[in-house]
mmCIF file of N, CA, C and O in Angstrom:
data_model
loop_
_atom_site.group_PDB
_atom_site.id
_atom_site.type_symbol
_atom_site.label_atom_id
_atom_site.label_comp_id
_atom_site.label_asym_id
_atom_site.label_seq_id
_atom_site.Cartn_x
_atom_site.Cartn_y
_atom_site.Cartn_z
ATOM 1 N N MET N 895 31.215 19.397 5.940
ATOM 2 C CA MET N 895 30.856 18.004 5.930
ATOM 3 C C MET N 895 29.679 17.760 5.040
ATOM 4 O O MET N 895 28.700 18.511 5.083
ATOM 5 N N GLU N 896 29.801 16.797 4.225
ATOM 6 C CA GLU N 896 28.756 16.476 3.194
ATOM 7 C C GLU N 896 27.554 15.794 3.838
ATOM 8 O O GLU N 896 27.755 14.973 4.738
ATOM 9 N N GLU N 897 26.427 16.074 3.245
ATOM 10 C CA GLU N 897 25.136 15.299 3.731
ATOM 11 C C GLU N 897 25.156 13.939 3.105
ATOM 12 O O GLU N 897 25.678 13.751 1.974
ATOM 13 N N PRO N 898 24.657 12.906 3.791
ATOM 14 C CA PRO N 898 24.614 11.539 3.196
ATOM 15 C C PRO N 898 23.620 11.599 2.056
ATOM 16 O O PRO N 898 22.664 12.288 1.995
ATOM 17 N N SER N 899 23.880 10.784 1.013
ATOM 18 C CA SER N 899 23.057 10.675 -0.152
ATOM 19 C C SER N 899 21.762 9.911 0.322
ATOM 20 O O SER N 899 21.698 9.345 1.291
ATOM 21 N N PRO N 900 20.742 10.031 -0.529
ATOM 22 C CA PRO N 900 19.447 9.378 -0.176
ATOM 23 C C PRO N 900 19.627 7.909 0.052
ATOM 24 O O PRO N 900 18.853 7.320 0.837
ATOM 25 N N LEU N 901 20.583 7.292 -0.609
ATOM 26 C CA LEU N 901 20.805 5.800 -0.535
ATOM 27 C C LEU N 901 21.459 5.500 0.813
ATOM 28 O O LEU N 901 21.236 4.386 1.297
ATOM 29 N N GLN N 902 22.174 6.476 1.337
ATOM 30 C CA GLN N 902 22.901 6.192 2.640
ATOM 31 C C GLN N 902 21.980 6.470 3.735
ATOM 32 O O GLN N 902 22.257 6.060 4.939
ATOM 33 N N GLN N 903 20.928 7.312 3.619
ATOM 34 C CA GLN N 903 20.070 7.685 4.716
ATOM 35 C C GLN N 903 19.313 6.443 5.116
ATOM 36 O O GLN N 903 18.969 5.572 4.318
ATOM 37 N N GLU N 904 18.894 6.415 6.405
ATOM 38 C CA GLU N 904 18.106 5.368 6.975
ATOM 39 C C GLU N 904 16.708 5.429 6.343
ATOM 40 O O GLU N 904 16.070 6.518 6.347
ATOM 41 N N ALA N 905 16.219 4.379 5.877
ATOM 42 C CA ALA N 905 14.743 4.310 5.380
ATOM 43 C C ALA N 905 13.777 4.306 6.519
ATOM 44 O O ALA N 905 14.166 3.780 7.594
ATOM 45 N N GLU N 906 12.634 4.925 6.294
ATOM 46 C CA GLU N 906 11.642 4.875 7.293
ATOM 47 C C GLU N 906 11.270 3.389 7.575
ATOM 48 O O GLU N 906 11.120 2.619 6.610
ATOM 49 N N THR N 907 10.856 3.088 8.840
ATOM 50 C CA THR N 907 10.293 1.678 9.009
ATOM 51 C C THR N 907 8.939 1.647 8.368
ATOM 52 O O THR N 907 8.124 2.610 8.526
ATOM 53 N N PRO N 908 8.630 0.629 7.731
ATOM 54 C CA PRO N 908 7.359 0.471 7.099
ATOM 55 C C PRO N 908 6.179 0.358 8.113
ATOM 56 O O PRO N 908 6.428 -0.088 9.148
ATOM 57 N N ARG N 909 5.122 0.987 7.826
ATOM 58 C CA ARG N 909 4.004 1.015 8.602
ATOM 59 C C ARG N 909 3.077 -0.298 8.397
ATOM 60 O O ARG N 909 2.392 -0.399 7.448
ATOM 61 N N VAL N 910 3.325 -1.277 9.191
ATOM 62 C CA VAL N 910 2.507 -2.536 9.086
ATOM 63 C C VAL N 910 1.604 -2.570 10.344
ATOM 64 O O VAL N 910 1.986 -2.356 11.466
ATOM 65 N N PRO N 911 0.425 -2.817 9.963
ATOM 66 C CA PRO N 911 -0.644 -2.961 11.087
ATOM 67 C C PRO N 911 -0.313 -4.028 12.077
ATOM 68 O O PRO N 911 0.185 -5.079 11.696
ATOM 69 N N SER N 912 -0.536 -3.741 13.364
ATOM 70 C CA SER N 912 -0.224 -4.846 14.380
ATOM 71 C C SER N 912 -1.160 -5.905 14.276
ATOM 72 O O SER N 912 -0.943 -7.110 14.652
ATOM 73 N N GLU N 913 -2.492 -5.613 13.952
ATOM 74 C CA GLU N 913 -3.482 -6.651 13.786
ATOM 75 C C GLU N 913 -4.157 -6.403 12.281
ATOM 76 O O GLU N 913 -4.115 -5.304 11.815
ATOM 77 N N PRO N 914 -4.655 -7.428 11.729
ATOM 78 C CA PRO N 914 -5.174 -7.246 10.384
ATOM 79 C C PRO N 914 -6.316 -6.215 10.365
ATOM 80 O O PRO N 914 -7.118 -6.120 11.254
ATOM 81 N N LEU N 915 -6.304 -5.378 9.298
ATOM 82 C CA LEU N 915 -7.306 -4.460 9.080
ATOM 83 C C LEU N 915 -8.615 -5.041 8.653
ATOM 84 O O LEU N 915 -8.679 -6.180 8.132
ATOM 85 N N ALA N 916 -9.689 -4.255 8.757
ATOM 86 C CA ALA N 916 -10.994 -4.724 8.282
ATOM 87 C C ALA N 916 -10.979 -4.959 6.798
ATOM 88 O O ALA N 916 -10.221 -4.200 6.021
ATOM 89 N N PRO N 917 -11.648 -5.925 6.252
ATOM 90 C CA PRO N 917 -11.620 -6.128 4.834
ATOM 91 C C PRO N 917 -12.151 -4.997 4.052
ATOM 92 O O PRO N 917 -13.080 -4.257 4.482
ATOM 93 N N ILE N 918 -11.711 -4.720 2.886
ATOM 94 C CA ILE N 918 -12.098 -3.647 2.016
ATOM 95 C C ILE N 918 -13.318 -4.040 1.278
ATOM 96 O O ILE N 918 -13.350 -5.060 0.605
ATOM 97 N N GLU N 919 -14.331 -3.273 1.452
ATOM 98 C CA GLU N 919 -15.625 -3.567 0.842
ATOM 99 C C GLU N 919 -15.761 -3.006 -0.578
ATOM 100 O O GLU N 919 -16.515 -3.496 -1.397
ATOM 101 N N SER N 920 -15.055 -1.973 -0.888
ATOM 102 C CA SER N 920 -15.126 -1.251 -2.122
ATOM 103 C C SER N 920 -14.135 -1.896 -3.123
ATOM 104 O O SER N 920 -12.943 -2.007 -2.763
ATOM 105 N N ARG N 921 -14.586 -2.408 -4.204
ATOM 106 C CA ARG N 921 -13.679 -2.954 -5.266
ATOM 107 C C ARG N 921 -12.664 -2.001 -5.790
ATOM 108 O O ARG N 921 -11.575 -2.319 -6.082
ATOM 109 N N PHE N 922 -13.036 -0.742 -5.849
ATOM 110 C CA PHE N 922 -12.195 0.286 -6.442
ATOM 111 C C PHE N 922 -11.012 0.481 -5.488
ATOM 112 O O PHE N 922 -9.862 0.668 -5.865
ATOM 113 N N LEU N 923 -11.412 0.692 -4.172
ATOM 114 C CA LEU N 923 -10.404 0.846 -3.212
ATOM 115 C C LEU N 923 -9.406 -0.353 -3.073
ATOM 116 O O LEU N 923 -8.154 -0.278 -3.026
ATOM 117 N N PHE N 924 -10.003 -1.584 -3.227
ATOM 118 C CA PHE N 924 -9.161 -2.785 -3.224
ATOM 119 C C PHE N 924 -8.155 -2.727 -4.352
ATOM 120 O O PHE N 924 -6.983 -3.051 -4.115
ATOM 121 N N VAL N 925 -8.673 -2.405 -5.530
ATOM 122 C CA VAL N 925 -7.771 -2.347 -6.735
ATOM 123 C C VAL N 925 -6.650 -1.353 -6.553
ATOM 124 O O VAL N 925 -5.490 -1.595 -6.872
ATOM 125 N N ASP N 926 -7.028 -0.185 -6.089
ATOM 126 C CA ASP N 926 -6.013 0.926 -5.882
ATOM 127 C C ASP N 926 -4.946 0.541 -4.804
ATOM 128 O O ASP N 926 -3.753 0.735 -5.113
ATOM 129 N N VAL N 927 -5.379 -0.003 -3.729
ATOM 130 C CA VAL N 927 -4.428 -0.419 -2.722
ATOM 131 C C VAL N 927 -3.479 -1.522 -3.200
ATOM 132 O O VAL N 927 -2.239 -1.481 -3.073
ATOM 133 N N ALA N 928 -4.100 -2.525 -3.835
ATOM 134 C CA ALA N 928 -3.376 -3.722 -4.302
ATOM 135 C C ALA N 928 -2.410 -3.215 -5.498
ATOM 136 O O ALA N 928 -1.240 -3.712 -5.513
ATOM 137 N N ALA N 929 -2.773 -2.292 -6.297
ATOM 138 C CA ALA N 929 -1.884 -1.839 -7.367
ATOM 139 C C ALA N 929 -0.710 -1.100 -6.786
ATOM 140 O O ALA N 929 0.451 -1.251 -7.244
ATOM 141 N N LEU N 930 -1.002 -0.277 -5.812
ATOM 142 C CA LEU N 930 0.215 0.458 -5.166
ATOM 143 C C LEU N 930 1.151 -0.545 -4.507
ATOM 144 O O LEU N 930 2.354 -0.373 -4.412
ATOM 145 N N ARG N 931 0.609 -1.538 -3.767
ATOM 146 C CA ARG N 931 1.331 -2.533 -3.041
ATOM 147 C C ARG N 931 2.155 -3.377 -4.110
ATOM 148 O O ARG N 931 3.423 -3.698 -3.874
ATOM 149 N N ALA N 932 1.536 -3.669 -5.363
ATOM 150 C CA ALA N 932 2.261 -4.459 -6.371
ATOM 151 C C ALA N 932 3.454 -3.565 -6.873
ATOM 152 O O ALA N 932 4.557 -4.203 -7.165
ATOM 153 N N LYS N 933 3.243 -2.397 -6.978
ATOM 154 C CA LYS N 933 4.377 -1.474 -7.358
ATOM 155 C C LYS N 933 5.536 -1.530 -6.398
ATOM 156 O O LYS N 933 6.707 -1.575 -6.818
ATOM 157 N N GLN N 934 5.233 -1.510 -5.127
ATOM 158 C CA GLN N 934 6.229 -1.644 -4.179
ATOM 159 C C GLN N 934 7.031 -2.994 -4.292
ATOM 160 O O GLN N 934 8.127 -3.041 -4.204
ATOM 161 N N LEU N 935 6.158 -4.018 -4.383
ATOM 162 C CA LEU N 935 6.809 -5.362 -4.591
ATOM 163 C C LEU N 935 7.745 -5.457 -5.762
ATOM 164 O O LEU N 935 8.815 -6.058 -5.667
ATOM 165 N N ARG N 936 7.289 -4.854 -6.890
ATOM 166 C CA ARG N 936 8.167 -4.910 -8.102
ATOM 167 C C ARG N 936 9.422 -4.053 -7.946
ATOM 168 O O ARG N 936 10.380 -4.306 -8.516
ATOM 169 N N ARG N 937 9.400 -3.113 -7.074
ATOM 170 C CA ARG N 937 10.620 -2.300 -6.797
ATOM 171 C C ARG N 937 11.470 -2.903 -5.668
ATOM 172 O O ARG N 937 12.441 -2.248 -5.328
ATOM 173 N N GLY N 938 11.111 -3.993 -5.143
ATOM 174 C CA GLY N 938 11.958 -4.738 -4.261
ATOM 175 C C GLY N 938 11.541 -4.870 -2.751
ATOM 176 O O GLY N 938 12.199 -5.415 -1.950
ATOM 177 N N ALA N 939 10.256 -4.499 -2.431
ATOM 178 C CA ALA N 939 9.752 -4.704 -1.226
ATOM 179 C C ALA N 939 9.650 -6.138 -0.858
ATOM 180 O O ALA N 939 9.240 -6.933 -1.816
ATOM 181 N N ARG N 940 9.632 -6.505 0.360
ATOM 182 C CA ARG N 940 9.560 -7.922 0.737
ATOM 183 C C ARG N 940 8.054 -8.271 0.919
ATOM 184 O O ARG N 940 7.299 -7.497 1.566
ATOM 185 N N PRO N 941 7.561 -9.476 0.440
ATOM 186 C CA PRO N 941 6.263 -9.807 0.688
ATOM 187 C C PRO N 941 5.951 -9.978 2.149
ATOM 188 O O PRO N 941 6.856 -10.526 2.854
ATOM 189 N N ARG N 942 4.780 -9.743 2.587
ATOM 190 C CA ARG N 942 4.407 -9.904 3.989
ATOM 191 C C ARG N 942 3.712 -11.241 4.268
ATOM 192 O O ARG N 942 3.238 -11.469 5.292
ATOM 193 N N LEU N 943 3.702 -12.134 3.212
ATOM 194 C CA LEU N 943 2.977 -13.348 3.409
ATOM 195 C C LEU N 943 3.952 -14.473 3.983
ATOM 196 O O LEU N 943 3.416 -15.436 4.408
ATOM 197 N N GLY N 944 5.187 -14.204 3.855
ATOM 198 C CA GLY N 944 6.138 -15.158 4.252
ATOM 199 C C GLY N 944 6.157 -16.387 3.390
ATOM 200 O O GLY N 944 6.281 -16.298 2.187
ATOM 201 N N ASP N 945 6.023 -17.600 4.058
ATOM 202 C CA ASP N 945 6.039 -18.748 3.167
ATOM 203 C C ASP N 945 4.767 -19.088 2.582
ATOM 204 O O ASP N 945 4.606 -20.118 1.743
ATOM 205 N N GLN N 946 3.729 -18.300 2.809
ATOM 206 C CA GLN N 946 2.374 -18.582 2.271
ATOM 207 C C GLN N 946 2.118 -17.886 0.957
ATOM 208 O O GLN N 946 0.970 -17.613 0.589
ATOM 209 N N ALA N 947 3.139 -17.494 0.207
ATOM 210 C CA ALA N 947 3.014 -16.725 -0.970
ATOM 211 C C ALA N 947 2.238 -17.570 -2.038
ATOM 212 O O ALA N 947 2.449 -18.810 -2.085
ATOM 213 N N PRO N 948 1.399 -16.955 -2.898
ATOM 214 C CA PRO N 948 0.661 -17.789 -3.855
ATOM 215 C C PRO N 948 1.606 -18.433 -4.854
ATOM 216 O O PRO N 948 2.715 -17.954 -5.028
ATOM 217 N N ALA N 949 1.195 -19.437 -5.470
ATOM 218 C CA ALA N 949 2.032 -20.269 -6.429
ATOM 219 C C ALA N 949 2.702 -19.452 -7.582
ATOM 220 O O ALA N 949 3.820 -19.540 -7.793
ATOM 221 N N PRO N 950 1.878 -18.537 -8.242
ATOM 222 C CA PRO N 950 2.453 -17.857 -9.371
ATOM 223 C C PRO N 950 3.538 -16.880 -8.908
ATOM 224 O O PRO N 950 4.412 -16.500 -9.858
ATOM 225 N N HIS N 951 3.565 -16.392 -7.766
ATOM 226 C CA HIS N 951 4.521 -15.313 -7.302
ATOM 227 C C HIS N 951 4.567 -14.065 -8.054
ATOM 228 O O HIS N 951 5.541 -13.322 -8.069
ATOM 229 N N LYS N 952 3.510 -13.688 -8.797
ATOM 230 C CA LYS N 952 3.484 -12.422 -9.490
ATOM 231 C C LYS N 952 3.171 -11.449 -8.497
ATOM 232 O O LYS N 952 2.439 -11.588 -7.528
ATOM 233 N N ALA N 953 3.717 -10.230 -8.654
ATOM 234 C CA ALA N 953 3.573 -9.069 -7.642
ATOM 235 C C ALA N 953 2.157 -8.790 -7.483
ATOM 236 O O ALA N 953 1.702 -8.506 -6.379
ATOM 237 N N GLU N 954 1.348 -8.771 -8.529
ATOM 238 C CA GLU N 954 -0.054 -8.449 -8.433
ATOM 239 C C GLU N 954 -0.820 -9.437 -7.586
ATOM 240 O O GLU N 954 -1.682 -9.044 -6.765
ATOM 241 N N ARG N 955 -0.570 -10.697 -7.791
ATOM 242 C CA ARG N 955 -1.296 -11.680 -7.057
ATOM 243 C C ARG N 955 -0.844 -11.691 -5.527
ATOM 244 O O ARG N 955 -1.728 -11.840 -4.601
ATOM 245 N N VAL N 956 0.366 -11.523 -5.264
ATOM 246 C CA VAL N 956 0.903 -11.422 -3.912
ATOM 247 C C VAL N 956 0.200 -10.163 -3.247
ATOM 248 O O VAL N 956 -0.226 -10.218 -2.134
ATOM 249 N N ALA N 957 0.218 -9.071 -4.004
ATOM 250 C CA ALA N 957 -0.332 -7.786 -3.399
ATOM 251 C C ALA N 957 -1.823 -8.065 -3.098
ATOM 252 O O ALA N 957 -2.290 -7.565 -1.949
ATOM 253 N N MET N 958 -2.582 -8.616 -3.947
ATOM 254 C CA MET N 958 -3.943 -8.822 -3.825
ATOM 255 C C MET N 958 -4.194 -9.746 -2.496
ATOM 256 O O MET N 958 -5.053 -9.440 -1.726
ATOM 257 N N GLU N 959 -3.409 -10.720 -2.349
ATOM 258 C CA GLU N 959 -3.583 -11.622 -1.214
ATOM 259 C C GLU N 959 -3.268 -10.882 0.131
ATOM 260 O O GLU N 959 -3.862 -11.067 1.106
ATOM 261 N N GLU N 960 -2.135 -10.153 0.023
ATOM 262 C CA GLU N 960 -1.817 -9.246 1.205
ATOM 263 C C GLU N 960 -2.959 -8.292 1.626
ATOM 264 O O GLU N 960 -3.335 -8.160 2.793
ATOM 265 N N VAL N 961 -3.527 -7.628 0.698
ATOM 266 C CA VAL N 961 -4.616 -6.700 0.991
ATOM 267 C C VAL N 961 -5.811 -7.575 1.453
ATOM 268 O O VAL N 961 -6.517 -7.106 2.436
ATOM 269 N N LYS N 962 -6.119 -8.653 0.828
ATOM 270 C CA LYS N 962 -7.335 -9.492 1.272
ATOM 271 C C LYS N 962 -7.074 -9.940 2.723
ATOM 272 O O LYS N 962 -8.053 -9.954 3.481
ATOM 273 N N ARG N 963 -5.861 -10.155 3.133
ATOM 274 C CA ARG N 963 -5.614 -10.639 4.486
ATOM 275 C C ARG N 963 -5.451 -9.533 5.505
ATOM 276 O O ARG N 963 -5.285 -9.757 6.658
ATOM 277 N N GLY N 964 -5.520 -8.330 4.987
ATOM 278 C CA GLY N 964 -5.408 -7.151 5.831
ATOM 279 C C GLY N 964 -3.950 -6.860 6.316
ATOM 280 O O GLY N 964 -3.779 -6.224 7.390
ATOM 281 N N LEU N 965 -2.997 -7.232 5.556
ATOM 282 C CA LEU N 965 -1.590 -7.005 5.919
ATOM 283 C C LEU N 965 -1.010 -5.756 5.271
ATOM 284 O O LEU N 965 0.190 -5.453 5.544
ATOM 285 N N VAL N 966 -1.707 -5.023 4.566
ATOM 286 C CA VAL N 966 -1.224 -3.774 3.939
ATOM 287 C C VAL N 966 -1.940 -2.594 4.609
ATOM 288 O O VAL N 966 -3.185 -2.519 4.697
ATOM 289 N N TYR N 967 -1.167 -1.724 5.098
ATOM 290 C CA TYR N 967 -1.691 -0.395 5.760
ATOM 291 C C TYR N 967 -2.063 0.625 4.632
ATOM 292 O O TYR N 967 -1.303 0.732 3.685
ATOM 293 N N TYR N 968 -3.279 1.065 4.636
ATOM 294 C CA TYR N 968 -3.648 2.097 3.702
ATOM 295 C C TYR N 968 -4.358 3.255 4.498
ATOM 296 O O TYR N 968 -4.869 3.039 5.548
ATOM 297 N N ASP N 969 -4.376 4.354 3.841
ATOM 298 C CA ASP N 969 -4.970 5.598 4.413
ATOM 299 C C ASP N 969 -5.887 6.166 3.385
ATOM 300 O O ASP N 969 -5.442 6.474 2.298
ATOM 301 N N VAL N 970 -7.163 6.465 3.708
ATOM 302 C CA VAL N 970 -8.049 7.093 2.835
ATOM 303 C C VAL N 970 -8.198 8.572 3.154
ATOM 304 O O VAL N 970 -8.562 8.929 4.370
ATOM 305 N N PRO N 971 -7.773 9.441 2.288
ATOM 306 C CA PRO N 971 -7.827 10.877 2.626
ATOM 307 C C PRO N 971 -9.230 11.325 2.783
ATOM 308 O O PRO N 971 -10.230 10.788 2.166
ATOM 309 N N ILE N 972 -9.484 12.335 3.697
ATOM 310 C CA ILE N 972 -10.813 12.935 3.880
ATOM 311 C C ILE N 972 -11.178 13.764 2.665
ATOM 312 O O ILE N 972 -10.387 14.476 2.092
ATOM 313 N N ALA N 973 -12.402 13.515 2.147
ATOM 314 C CA ALA N 973 -12.869 14.236 0.972
ATOM 315 C C ALA N 973 -13.084 15.703 1.293
ATOM 316 O O ALA N 973 -13.573 16.127 2.290
ATOM 317 N N LYS N 974 -12.597 16.496 0.340
ATOM 318 C CA LYS N 974 -12.771 18.007 0.523
ATOM 319 C C LYS N 974 -14.120 18.420 0.054
ATOM 320 O O LYS N 974 -14.633 17.788 -0.969
ATOM 321 N N PRO N 975 -14.783 19.287 0.684
ATOM 322 C CA PRO N 975 -16.091 19.804 0.252
ATOM 323 C C PRO N 975 -16.046 20.377 -1.131
ATOM 324 O O PRO N 975 -15.007 21.130 -1.467
ATOM 325 N N ALA N 976 -16.975 20.069 -1.930
ATOM 326 C CA ALA N 976 -16.969 20.677 -3.274
ATOM 327 C C ALA N 976 -17.228 22.130 -3.287
ATOM 328 O O ALA N 976 -18.045 22.670 -2.526
ATOM 329 N N GLN N 977 -16.498 22.914 -4.080
ATOM 330 C CA GLN N 977 -16.655 24.335 -4.190
ATOM 331 C C GLN N 977 -17.565 24.620 -5.425
ATOM 332 O O GLN N 977 -17.308 24.100 -6.423
ATOM 333 N N ARG N 978 -18.420 25.556 -5.171
ATOM 334 C CA ARG N 978 -19.304 25.918 -6.285
ATOM 335 C C ARG N 978 -18.676 26.981 -7.196
ATOM 336 O O ARG N 978 -18.041 27.885 -6.672
ATOM 337 N N GLU N 979 -18.777 26.688 -8.430
ATOM 338 C CA GLU N 979 -18.140 27.597 -9.430
ATOM 339 C C GLU N 979 -18.919 28.860 -9.527
ATOM 340 O O GLU N 979 -18.500 29.943 -9.875
ATOM 341 N N ALA N 980 -20.228 28.775 -9.155
ATOM 342 C CA ALA N 980 -21.081 30.004 -9.220
ATOM 343 C C ALA N 980 -20.699 31.011 -8.176
ATOM 344 O O ALA N 980 -20.943 32.231 -8.415
ATOM 345 N N GLU N 981 -20.161 30.555 -7.049
ATOM 346 C CA GLU N 981 -19.604 31.572 -6.099
ATOM 347 C C GLU N 981 -18.459 32.313 -6.589
ATOM 348 O O GLU N 981 -17.379 31.758 -6.731
ATOM 349 N N ALA N 982 -18.648 33.567 -6.824
ATOM 350 C CA ALA N 982 -17.482 34.387 -7.279
ATOM 351 C C ALA N 982 -17.688 35.873 -6.907
ATOM 352 O O ALA N 982 -18.729 36.360 -6.737
#
């Protein structure tokens, strides 16, 4: 029996926060999260704003608004301790 192709397999359910997340204070993190969300939108993901989408409807603007409203789940990895090169 053949295995189903990746297109036939069930996609994971998206991780959407049940309540809005705290606002992102770091501009760099905001840009990173919005850029990844815009990439998802350009590839066919549905906007989470519903009928409240911004007028231009550009993926980047929609993604920024979603992140601003706390509708995008993101995870910040724990920083690894720096290893000293002198230790050898």
